[in-house]
């Protein structure tokens, strides 16, 4: 059915138009042909006129401010000589008013004694906040004011009720035959709300506005919020407000709004500007408004040393729309006297703990933002140096000898700088020689008192031993 709209948008020659109408009957769905005294057929198509479309389609694309043309076709299908007229044939075109990327435009075609035709065409928009708006006075009815034998196609402007009326618009009592087929065309524009907002700043007493400037702590600056309706629809109850950075104060009584109604400006509540905002009124497409007020920058005591970027945000919000914002930046410099960083390894102490064990302890001093990062201990014995953040460590040597211990301290300095300082200490490791202890006996102060029996026994034993020895010697001599 949709192919019936692949026709030239411009007005065709009479007989080409009649031939085009004749081709439609073969492709209209049977579902549209409901039981009635008079059977009619019809459909709706769309063409993006701004984009140069020359045919009507069932689905098209459109974007901001483009004009779309909708064509409704209808035809009394009865035989030319049947005498069956579609009484009070009316057309209703429904154009949605809500925003959305998919816009479905529908039509209802019927008469007092006919079936009812329902059809639709789809327009795809490229923004979710866009919508279609009927262009008043654009409705045109193209129909045959002649006869079946001598058609006379004319374009007649018709009432906007074909779109705006609840029941559409009654057009005619339509005669049967293709020569009496007719169309209704209307135009709709793609409507998109649009907001442009800029935020500018200047030091009070100067004349140049900019989005970025420089100032001193405590200076008074002036902020300017510029709003413009860049859409093609009016924007009402436009709220303008400002978000001040920390440690800033708006100057009471300094806020003014200027627009076409108040070109020299009108006072508004300054506190409202920096809290909930002020209502700047309603603005037609292309109209604008300006809000200006004074504020005091943070004092030096409220700023870090160096340059601080002060971001100030201006906001505009028309009723029913999102917030739009922009910012101005003021660079404020606080000059601070920063002491030079100093660091030093002041002392390395080494305690000998015996068995070749030592304890090393390093001391240091820092100032001006310096801080200890780590310590590298080289014990002078060819072992891998120890890297640690500890200032006291233990170590055991493998053998005796003379060693020089060096502690190299690494420091963190301001501005991501580093520095080192070292201390050293020489030591001698020896293992003491162990001398065995000597035990001595003390002679008795008097002879043991053995008595007579002991002497006799001793003598007897000695004598017996002597005798035995003598016997052994004597025997050896005899042999």
Tab-separated table of C-alpha atoms in Angstrom:
chain	number	residue	atom	x	y	z
A	1	UNK	CA	0.000	0.000	0.000
A	2	UNK	CA	2.852	2.372	0.764
A	3	UNK	CA	4.055	2.369	-2.830
A	4	UNK	CA	1.154	4.558	-3.777
A	5	UNK	CA	3.051	7.536	-2.317
A	6	UNK	CA	6.054	7.327	-4.587
A	7	UNK	CA	4.671	10.212	-6.574
A	8	UNK	CA	6.076	13.594	-7.444
A	9	UNK	CA	5.334	16.217	-4.755
A	10	UNK	CA	4.903	18.940	-7.360
A	11	UNK	CA	1.526	19.116	-9.102
A	12	UNK	CA	1.439	16.566	-11.992
A	13	UNK	CA	-0.376	16.976	-15.251
A	14	UNK	CA	-4.068	16.138	-15.076
A	15	UNK	CA	-3.975	12.813	-16.813
A	16	UNK	CA	-0.821	11.667	-15.061
A	17	UNK	CA	-2.561	12.320	-11.769
A	18	UNK	CA	-5.638	10.417	-12.853
A	19	UNK	CA	-3.481	7.509	-13.967
A	20	UNK	CA	-1.706	7.534	-10.617
A	21	UNK	CA	-5.008	7.383	-8.775
A	22	UNK	CA	-6.035	4.458	-10.924
A	23	UNK	CA	-2.977	2.480	-9.965
A	24	UNK	CA	-3.823	2.659	-6.274
A	25	UNK	CA	-6.804	0.387	-6.259
A	26	UNK	CA	-4.754	-2.629	-7.226
A	27	UNK	CA	-2.467	-2.384	-4.222
A	28	UNK	CA	-4.700	-1.226	-1.348
A	29	UNK	CA	-5.221	-3.996	1.254
A	30	UNK	CA	-8.584	-5.678	1.392
A	31	UNK	CA	-8.703	-5.011	5.159
A	32	UNK	CA	-9.514	-1.367	4.406
A	33	UNK	CA	-12.559	-2.321	2.378
A	34	UNK	CA	-15.174	-2.791	5.069
A	35	UNK	CA	-18.784	-3.655	4.353
A	36	UNK	CA	-20.767	-0.454	3.670
A	37	UNK	CA	-23.179	1.051	1.169
A	38	UNK	CA	-20.266	2.832	-0.492
A	39	UNK	CA	-16.747	1.455	-0.444
A	40	UNK	CA	-13.886	3.928	-0.263
A	41	UNK	CA	-10.138	3.521	-0.075
A	42	UNK	CA	-7.373	5.789	1.158
A	43	UNK	CA	-3.953	6.140	2.772
A	44	UNK	CA	-1.440	8.674	4.089
A	45	UNK	CA	2.218	9.268	3.165
A	46	UNK	CA	4.986	11.716	4.105
A	47	UNK	CA	7.749	13.605	2.288
A	48	UNK	CA	10.595	15.711	3.713
A	49	UNK	CA	10.122	18.875	1.657
A	50	UNK	CA	13.189	20.594	3.112
A	51	UNK	CA	15.379	17.635	2.207
A	52	UNK	CA	14.046	17.669	-1.356
A	53	UNK	CA	11.912	14.514	-1.238
A	54	UNK	CA	9.787	14.141	-4.374
A	55	UNK	CA	7.783	11.080	-3.369
A	56	UNK	CA	5.555	10.216	-0.430
A	57	UNK	CA	6.693	7.364	1.798
A	58	UNK	CA	5.282	5.499	4.750
A	59	UNK	CA	8.423	6.251	6.787
A	60	UNK	CA	10.887	9.152	6.494
A	61	UNK	CA	13.590	10.951	8.496
A	62	UNK	CA	13.596	14.609	9.524
A	63	UNK	CA	15.560	16.920	11.802
A	64	UNK	CA	15.540	20.370	13.372
A	65	UNK	CA	13.414	22.986	11.577
A	66	UNK	CA	12.750	20.819	8.528
A	67	UNK	CA	9.273	20.857	6.973
A	68	UNK	CA	7.411	17.604	6.368
A	69	UNK	CA	4.460	17.324	3.978
A	70	UNK	CA	1.708	14.774	4.610
A	71	UNK	CA	-0.667	13.674	1.845
A	72	UNK	CA	-3.957	11.876	2.437
A	73	UNK	CA	-5.448	10.151	-0.624
A	74	UNK	CA	-9.055	8.939	-0.865
A	75	UNK	CA	-11.231	7.449	-3.635
A	76	UNK	CA	-14.801	6.219	-4.067
A	77	UNK	CA	-14.356	2.715	-5.482
A	78	UNK	CA	-17.864	2.304	-6.812
A	79	UNK	CA	-18.477	2.073	-10.567
A	80	UNK	CA	-18.821	5.365	-12.422
A	81	UNK	CA	-22.427	4.669	-13.417
A	82	UNK	CA	-23.469	3.169	-10.060
A	83	UNK	CA	-24.788	6.426	-8.668
A	84	UNK	CA	-23.278	5.528	-5.250
A	85	UNK	CA	-21.988	8.738	-3.679
A	86	UNK	CA	-19.900	8.905	-0.495
A	87	UNK	CA	-21.966	11.331	1.537
A	88	UNK	CA	-20.258	13.908	3.778
A	89	UNK	CA	-16.851	12.418	3.253
A	90	UNK	CA	-14.561	13.732	5.964
A	91	UNK	CA	-10.801	13.600	6.582
A	92	UNK	CA	-9.031	13.861	9.945
A	93	UNK	CA	-5.237	14.102	10.239
A	94	UNK	CA	-3.717	13.523	13.676
A	95	UNK	CA	-0.282	15.067	14.314
A	96	UNK	CA	1.145	14.188	17.755
A	97	UNK	CA	2.174	17.054	20.021
A	98	UNK	CA	4.520	15.192	22.361
A	99	UNK	CA	8.277	15.029	21.805
A	100	UNK	CA	10.055	11.859	20.760
A	101	UNK	CA	12.279	10.350	18.129
A	102	UNK	CA	9.368	8.476	16.525
A	103	UNK	CA	6.378	10.537	15.393
A	104	UNK	CA	3.363	8.651	14.051
A	105	UNK	CA	0.929	10.769	12.035
A	106	UNK	CA	-2.401	9.054	11.392
A	107	UNK	CA	-5.505	9.712	9.338
A	108	UNK	CA	-9.159	8.710	9.547
A	109	UNK	CA	-11.261	8.850	6.346
A	110	UNK	CA	-14.991	8.068	6.274
A	111	UNK	CA	-18.442	9.225	5.208
A	112	UNK	CA	-21.953	8.849	6.489
A	113	UNK	CA	-22.500	5.774	4.320
A	114	UNK	CA	-18.956	4.419	3.860
A	115	UNK	CA	-16.442	2.217	5.480
A	116	UNK	CA	-13.707	3.846	7.633
A	117	UNK	CA	-10.073	4.033	6.564
A	118	UNK	CA	-7.339	4.197	9.226
A	119	UNK	CA	-3.746	4.634	8.131
A	120	UNK	CA	-0.505	6.193	9.395
A	121	UNK	CA	2.951	7.406	8.360
A	122	UNK	CA	6.060	7.570	10.540
A	123	UNK	CA	8.593	10.386	10.856
A	124	UNK	CA	11.885	9.554	12.582
A	125	UNK	CA	13.464	12.543	14.341
A	126	UNK	CA	17.091	12.740	15.424
A	127	UNK	CA	16.440	14.183	18.880
A	128	UNK	CA	14.286	12.979	21.730
A	129	UNK	CA	13.175	16.531	22.563
A	130	UNK	CA	11.972	17.254	19.014
A	131	UNK	CA	8.359	17.142	17.871
A	132	UNK	CA	6.131	18.004	14.907
A	133	UNK	CA	4.034	21.157	14.816
A	134	UNK	CA	1.290	21.754	12.252
A	135	UNK	CA	1.826	24.891	10.179
A	136	UNK	CA	-1.495	26.783	10.279
A	137	UNK	CA	-2.968	27.637	6.900
A	138	UNK	CA	-1.045	24.928	5.055
A	139	UNK	CA	-3.971	22.537	4.423
A	140	UNK	CA	-4.806	22.120	0.716
A	141	UNK	CA	-7.525	19.979	-0.850
A	142	UNK	CA	-6.818	18.812	-4.430
A	143	UNK	CA	-9.975	17.552	-6.120
A	144	UNK	CA	-11.927	17.394	-9.377
A	145	UNK	CA	-14.391	20.219	-9.889
A	146	UNK	CA	-15.221	19.039	-13.391
A	147	UNK	CA	-16.969	15.911	-14.590
A	148	UNK	CA	-15.955	12.335	-15.115
A	149	UNK	CA	-15.671	13.004	-18.824
A	150	UNK	CA	-13.883	16.339	-18.384
A	151	UNK	CA	-11.892	16.354	-15.126
A	152	UNK	CA	-10.712	19.677	-13.686
A	153	UNK	CA	-8.251	19.218	-10.831
A	154	UNK	CA	-7.893	22.260	-8.573
A	155	UNK	CA	-6.078	23.092	-5.349
A	156	UNK	CA	-8.330	24.591	-2.691
A	157	UNK	CA	-7.102	25.879	0.691
A	158	UNK	CA	-9.188	24.368	3.457
A	159	UNK	CA	-9.738	24.922	7.159
A	160	UNK	CA	-7.128	23.958	9.758
A	161	UNK	CA	-9.909	21.867	11.302
A	162	UNK	CA	-8.720	18.995	9.125
A	163	UNK	CA	-5.912	18.802	11.706
A	164	UNK	CA	-7.114	20.740	14.737
A	165	UNK	CA	-10.788	19.746	14.753
A	166	UNK	CA	-11.764	16.785	16.883
A	167	UNK	CA	-13.728	15.176	14.069
A	168	UNK	CA	-11.732	16.443	11.135
A	169	UNK	CA	-13.295	18.279	8.198
A	170	UNK	CA	-16.164	17.324	5.872
A	171	UNK	CA	-14.946	17.900	2.322
A	172	UNK	CA	-17.602	16.723	-0.150
A	173	UNK	CA	-20.082	14.186	-1.375
A	174	UNK	CA	-17.617	12.222	-3.437
A	175	UNK	CA	-18.620	10.792	-6.776
A	176	UNK	CA	-17.407	7.332	-7.812
A	177	UNK	CA	-14.553	6.743	-10.260
A	178	UNK	CA	-10.850	7.543	-10.305
A	179	UNK	CA	-11.423	10.900	-11.910
A	180	UNK	CA	-12.926	12.062	-8.594
A	181	UNK	CA	-10.112	10.734	-6.389
A	182	UNK	CA	-8.698	13.527	-4.226
A	183	UNK	CA	-5.876	14.402	-1.848
A	184	UNK	CA	-5.437	16.560	1.237
A	185	UNK	CA	-1.950	17.857	2.047
A	186	UNK	CA	-0.743	19.586	5.204
A	187	UNK	CA	2.657	20.816	6.381
A	188	UNK	CA	4.361	20.310	9.740
A	189	UNK	CA	7.654	21.666	11.009
A	190	UNK	CA	10.160	19.810	13.196
A	191	UNK	CA	10.304	21.824	16.405
A	192	UNK	CA	13.308	21.646	18.699
A	193	UNK	CA	13.869	23.731	21.820
A	194	UNK	CA	17.371	25.167	21.998
A	195	UNK	CA	19.394	27.072	24.561
A	196	UNK	CA	22.707	28.825	24.197
A	197	UNK	CA	24.430	30.013	27.349
A	198	UNK	CA	27.808	31.680	27.795
A	199	UNK	CA	29.552	32.693	30.999
A	200	UNK	CA	32.082	35.531	31.080
A	201	UNK	CA	34.067	37.399	33.724
A	202	UNK	CA	36.048	40.592	34.165
A	203	UNK	CA	37.737	42.368	37.061
A	204	UNK	CA	35.479	45.188	38.177
A	205	UNK	CA	36.656	48.448	36.673
A	206	UNK	CA	37.867	46.842	33.446
A	207	UNK	CA	35.878	46.730	30.200
A	208	UNK	CA	36.740	43.437	28.500
A	209	UNK	CA	34.638	40.319	29.062
A	210	UNK	CA	36.284	36.912	28.607
A	211	UNK	CA	35.760	33.293	29.543
A	212	UNK	CA	39.181	33.162	31.258
A	213	UNK	CA	41.049	35.904	33.091
A	214	UNK	CA	43.515	36.530	35.929
A	215	UNK	CA	42.993	38.405	39.182
A	216	UNK	CA	44.416	38.832	42.671
A	217	UNK	CA	43.082	37.303	45.876
A	218	UNK	CA	40.218	39.378	47.267
A	219	UNK	CA	39.507	41.219	43.987
A	220	UNK	CA	35.915	42.058	43.062
A	221	UNK	CA	34.930	40.560	39.720
A	222	UNK	CA	31.807	40.835	37.581
A	223	UNK	CA	30.093	37.791	36.103
A	224	UNK	CA	27.912	37.860	32.981
A	225	UNK	CA	25.462	35.082	32.045
A	226	UNK	CA	24.198	35.378	28.450
A	227	UNK	CA	21.143	33.304	27.450
A	228	UNK	CA	19.657	32.896	23.947
A	229	UNK	CA	16.725	30.890	22.613
A	230	UNK	CA	18.326	29.045	19.703
A	231	UNK	CA	15.355	26.775	19.069
A	232	UNK	CA	12.283	27.403	16.964
A	233	UNK	CA	9.776	27.326	19.824
A	234	UNK	CA	9.113	29.899	22.573
A	235	UNK	CA	10.759	29.214	25.934
A	236	UNK	CA	8.873	30.351	29.021
A	237	UNK	CA	9.826	30.990	32.646
A	238	UNK	CA	13.527	30.882	31.894
A	239	UNK	CA	15.449	30.559	35.166
A	240	UNK	CA	18.964	31.990	35.343
A	241	UNK	CA	21.235	31.190	38.259
A	242	UNK	CA	24.893	31.046	39.241
A	243	UNK	CA	26.953	28.604	41.297
A	244	UNK	CA	29.679	30.396	43.244
A	245	UNK	CA	32.879	28.521	44.181
A	246	UNK	CA	33.816	28.117	47.878
A	247	UNK	CA	35.025	31.208	49.776
A	248	UNK	CA	33.318	33.581	47.317
A	249	UNK	CA	30.548	36.035	48.166
A	250	UNK	CA	28.093	37.792	45.860
A	251	UNK	CA	27.897	41.554	46.393
A	252	UNK	CA	24.369	42.419	47.619
A	253	UNK	CA	22.369	44.677	45.308
A	254	UNK	CA	24.642	44.143	42.307
A	255	UNK	CA	22.470	41.806	40.183
A	256	UNK	CA	20.609	43.039	37.078
A	257	UNK	CA	18.809	41.392	34.136
A	258	UNK	CA	18.704	43.028	30.701
A	259	UNK	CA	16.564	41.996	27.713
A	260	UNK	CA	14.433	43.572	24.982
A	261	UNK	CA	11.925	44.745	27.583
A	262	UNK	CA	14.590	46.191	29.888
A	263	UNK	CA	17.508	47.121	27.626
A	264	UNK	CA	19.155	49.150	30.416
A	265	UNK	CA	18.643	46.381	32.949
A	266	UNK	CA	16.357	45.835	35.910
A	267	UNK	CA	17.421	44.983	39.465
A	268	UNK	CA	16.911	41.426	40.710
A	269	UNK	CA	17.627	39.781	44.038
A	270	UNK	CA	21.334	38.938	44.190
A	271	UNK	CA	20.859	36.232	46.806
A	272	UNK	CA	18.321	34.497	44.560
A	273	UNK	CA	20.817	34.540	41.691
A	274	UNK	CA	23.291	32.382	43.645
A	275	UNK	CA	20.685	30.121	45.275
A	276	UNK	CA	17.547	29.013	43.418
A	277	UNK	CA	17.858	31.419	40.500
A	278	UNK	CA	15.673	34.225	39.115
A	279	UNK	CA	12.838	34.024	36.569
A	280	UNK	CA	13.933	35.980	33.498
A	281	UNK	CA	10.597	35.601	31.649
A	282	UNK	CA	9.547	34.150	28.279
A	283	UNK	CA	11.638	34.351	25.109
A	284	UNK	CA	10.718	33.793	21.486
A	285	UNK	CA	13.119	32.042	19.089
A	286	UNK	CA	16.214	34.188	18.669
A	287	UNK	CA	15.556	36.323	21.771
A	288	UNK	CA	18.097	36.646	24.565
A	289	UNK	CA	18.680	37.864	28.120
A	290	UNK	CA	21.690	38.939	30.175
A	291	UNK	CA	22.354	38.592	33.903
A	292	UNK	CA	25.211	40.508	35.540
A	293	UNK	CA	26.368	40.638	39.184
A	294	UNK	CA	29.481	41.266	41.302
A	295	UNK	CA	31.348	38.803	43.513
A	296	UNK	CA	34.455	38.892	45.701
A	297	UNK	CA	37.235	36.359	45.045
A	298	UNK	CA	38.667	34.267	47.920
A	299	UNK	CA	41.231	35.917	50.176
A	300	UNK	CA	44.857	34.754	50.064
A	301	UNK	CA	44.426	32.880	53.352
A	302	UNK	CA	41.718	30.735	51.707
A	303	UNK	CA	43.924	29.725	48.778
A	304	UNK	CA	46.753	27.253	48.378
A	305	UNK	CA	50.182	28.543	47.460
A	306	UNK	CA	50.605	29.078	43.739
A	307	UNK	CA	47.855	29.544	41.133
A	308	UNK	CA	44.271	28.405	41.743
A	309	UNK	CA	41.697	28.229	38.934
A	310	UNK	CA	38.372	29.591	40.207
A	311	UNK	CA	35.543	27.960	38.204
A	312	UNK	CA	32.226	29.812	38.188
A	313	UNK	CA	29.194	28.131	36.587
A	314	UNK	CA	26.187	29.881	35.051
A	315	UNK	CA	22.954	27.937	34.446
A	316	UNK	CA	19.845	28.541	32.307
A	317	UNK	CA	16.712	26.414	32.421
A	318	UNK	CA	13.482	27.120	30.499
A	319	UNK	CA	10.336	25.624	31.981
A	320	UNK	CA	9.988	21.928	31.187
A	321	UNK	CA	13.522	21.629	29.868
A	322	UNK	CA	16.889	20.480	31.154
A	323	UNK	CA	19.534	22.754	32.632
A	324	UNK	CA	22.114	24.257	30.286
A	325	UNK	CA	25.362	25.568	31.754
A	326	UNK	CA	28.723	27.082	30.980
A	327	UNK	CA	31.613	28.386	33.061
A	328	UNK	CA	34.152	31.180	33.379
A	329	UNK	CA	37.581	30.649	34.928
A	330	UNK	CA	39.615	33.151	36.927
A	331	UNK	CA	43.230	32.269	37.728
A	332	UNK	CA	44.240	33.644	41.124
A	333	UNK	CA	47.835	33.422	42.388
A	334	UNK	CA	48.903	33.342	46.029
A	335	UNK	CA	52.620	33.979	46.518
A	336	UNK	CA	54.088	32.012	49.404
A	337	UNK	CA	57.674	32.043	50.797
A	338	UNK	CA	58.837	28.453	50.760
A	339	UNK	CA	61.985	27.617	52.830
A	340	UNK	CA	64.744	25.723	51.031
A	341	UNK	CA	64.711	22.026	51.710
A	342	UNK	CA	67.673	20.727	53.786
A	343	UNK	CA	68.709	17.203	54.722
A	344	UNK	CA	71.776	15.472	56.190
A	345	UNK	CA	72.984	12.161	57.554
A	346	UNK	CA	74.390	13.282	60.911
A	347	UNK	CA	75.770	10.123	62.524
A	348	UNK	CA	76.255	6.379	62.083
A	349	UNK	CA	76.707	4.352	65.282
A	350	UNK	CA	77.779	0.697	65.269
A	351	UNK	CA	77.512	-1.613	68.301
A	352	UNK	CA	79.589	-4.846	68.414
A	353	UNK	CA	77.441	-7.613	69.839
A	354	UNK	CA	79.963	-10.504	69.776
A	355	UNK	CA	80.122	-13.537	67.528
A	356	UNK	CA	80.704	-11.128	64.612
A	357	UNK	CA	77.251	-9.567	65.084
A	358	UNK	CA	76.704	-5.798	64.923
A	359	UNK	CA	73.837	-3.280	65.205
A	360	UNK	CA	74.017	-0.184	62.995
A	361	UNK	CA	71.972	2.943	63.799
A	362	UNK	CA	71.839	6.059	61.614
A	363	UNK	CA	70.631	9.531	62.548
A	364	UNK	CA	69.654	12.419	60.235
A	365	UNK	CA	68.090	15.887	60.113
A	366	UNK	CA	65.549	17.407	57.636
A	367	UNK	CA	63.830	20.773	57.102
A	368	UNK	CA	61.960	22.737	54.448
A	369	UNK	CA	59.683	19.898	53.424
A	370	UNK	CA	62.337	17.177	53.070
A	371	UNK	CA	61.557	13.671	54.341
A	372	UNK	CA	63.410	10.360	54.554
A	373	UNK	CA	62.623	7.877	51.817
A	374	UNK	CA	64.998	4.936	52.465
A	375	UNK	CA	68.455	3.900	53.728
A	376	UNK	CA	70.999	1.789	51.847
A	377	UNK	CA	73.401	-0.069	54.176
A	378	UNK	CA	76.693	-1.348	52.670
A	379	UNK	CA	78.471	-3.444	55.319
A	380	UNK	CA	81.756	-3.603	53.390
A	381	UNK	CA	81.933	-7.391	53.262
A	382	UNK	CA	80.877	-7.919	49.626
A	383	UNK	CA	77.356	-8.926	50.656
A	384	UNK	CA	74.373	-7.369	48.876
A	385	UNK	CA	73.632	-3.945	50.375
A	386	UNK	CA	70.451	-3.734	52.437
A	387	UNK	CA	67.781	-1.245	51.235
A	388	UNK	CA	65.202	-0.417	53.901
A	389	UNK	CA	63.273	2.406	55.508
A	390	UNK	CA	64.624	1.433	58.962
A	391	UNK	CA	67.269	3.508	60.731
A	392	UNK	CA	68.427	0.589	62.936
A	393	UNK	CA	69.483	-2.772	61.460
A	394	UNK	CA	71.492	-5.876	62.475
A	395	UNK	CA	74.199	-7.701	60.510
A	396	UNK	CA	76.451	-10.748	61.043
A	397	UNK	CA	79.883	-11.005	59.422
A	398	UNK	CA	81.154	-14.325	58.098
A	399	UNK	CA	84.759	-13.799	59.203
A	400	UNK	CA	87.027	-11.497	61.139
A	401	UNK	CA	88.499	-8.429	59.506
A	402	UNK	CA	88.445	-4.666	59.143
A	403	UNK	CA	85.256	-3.280	57.556
A	404	UNK	CA	83.836	0.126	56.623
A	405	UNK	CA	80.060	0.433	56.898
A	406	UNK	CA	78.358	3.106	54.800
A	407	UNK	CA	74.730	4.235	55.194
A	408	UNK	CA	73.356	6.232	52.248
A	409	UNK	CA	70.092	8.044	53.027
A	410	UNK	CA	67.664	9.031	50.240
A	411	UNK	CA	65.287	11.987	50.853
A	412	UNK	CA	62.092	13.205	49.214
A	413	UNK	CA	62.099	16.940	48.478
A	414	UNK	CA	59.370	19.398	47.399
A	415	UNK	CA	58.437	19.610	43.719
A	416	UNK	CA	59.088	15.870	43.222
A	417	UNK	CA	62.829	16.286	43.754
A	418	UNK	CA	65.131	13.848	45.625
A	419	UNK	CA	68.476	14.020	47.411
A	420	UNK	CA	70.992	11.766	49.206
A	421	UNK	CA	73.425	12.035	52.118
A	422	UNK	CA	75.799	9.354	53.511
A	423	UNK	CA	77.550	8.456	56.779
A	424	UNK	CA	80.273	5.809	57.290
A	425	UNK	CA	81.923	3.961	60.160
A	426	UNK	CA	85.013	1.680	60.247
A	427	UNK	CA	85.048	-1.342	62.554
A	428	UNK	CA	87.267	-4.356	63.325
A	429	UNK	CA	85.697	-7.752	63.767
A	430	UNK	CA	87.779	-10.279	65.805
A	431	UNK	CA	86.956	-13.556	67.409
A	432	UNK	CA	88.650	-13.913	70.916
A	433	UNK	CA	91.143	-16.938	71.430
A	434	UNK	CA	89.832	-19.438	73.995
A	435	UNK	CA	92.664	-20.730	76.462
A	436	UNK	CA	91.873	-24.061	78.264
A	437	UNK	CA	91.865	-23.834	82.102
A	438	UNK	CA	94.837	-25.595	84.062
A	439	UNK	CA	93.998	-27.659	87.237
A	440	UNK	CA	96.820	-28.025	89.992
A	441	UNK	CA	96.984	-30.254	93.127
A	442	UNK	CA	98.070	-28.936	96.535
A	443	UNK	CA	100.457	-31.336	98.420
A	444	UNK	CA	99.211	-32.505	101.826
A	445	UNK	CA	100.664	-30.775	104.848
A	446	UNK	CA	101.468	-34.159	106.634
A	447	UNK	CA	102.004	-37.787	105.760
A	448	UNK	CA	99.084	-40.094	105.926
A	449	UNK	CA	98.821	-41.991	109.137
A	450	UNK	CA	98.765	-45.552	107.879
A	451	UNK	CA	99.538	-47.422	111.162
A	452	UNK	CA	101.498	-50.690	111.818
A	453	UNK	CA	99.161	-52.964	109.945
A	454	UNK	CA	99.371	-50.868	106.878
A	455	UNK	CA	103.183	-50.905	106.967
A	456	UNK	CA	103.327	-54.673	107.317
A	457	UNK	CA	100.892	-55.141	104.471
A	458	UNK	CA	102.854	-52.767	102.330
A	459	UNK	CA	106.080	-54.526	103.126
A	460	UNK	CA	104.573	-57.899	102.473
A	461	UNK	CA	103.241	-56.817	99.145
A	462	UNK	CA	106.551	-55.323	98.158
A	463	UNK	CA	108.458	-58.382	99.255
A	464	UNK	CA	106.187	-60.707	97.399
A	465	UNK	CA	106.554	-58.691	94.308
A	466	UNK	CA	110.286	-58.700	94.704
A	467	UNK	CA	110.386	-62.421	95.144
A	468	UNK	CA	108.306	-62.960	92.075
A	469	UNK	CA	110.564	-60.771	90.062
A	470	UNK	CA	113.612	-62.590	91.288
A	471	UNK	CA	112.174	-65.886	90.333
A	472	UNK	CA	111.464	-64.756	86.853
A	473	UNK	CA	114.990	-63.479	86.448
A	474	UNK	CA	116.509	-66.681	87.872
A	475	UNK	CA	114.531	-68.827	85.518
A	476	UNK	CA	115.692	-66.869	82.533
A	477	UNK	CA	119.318	-67.311	83.527
A	478	UNK	CA	118.991	-71.092	83.789
A	479	UNK	CA	117.540	-71.504	80.466
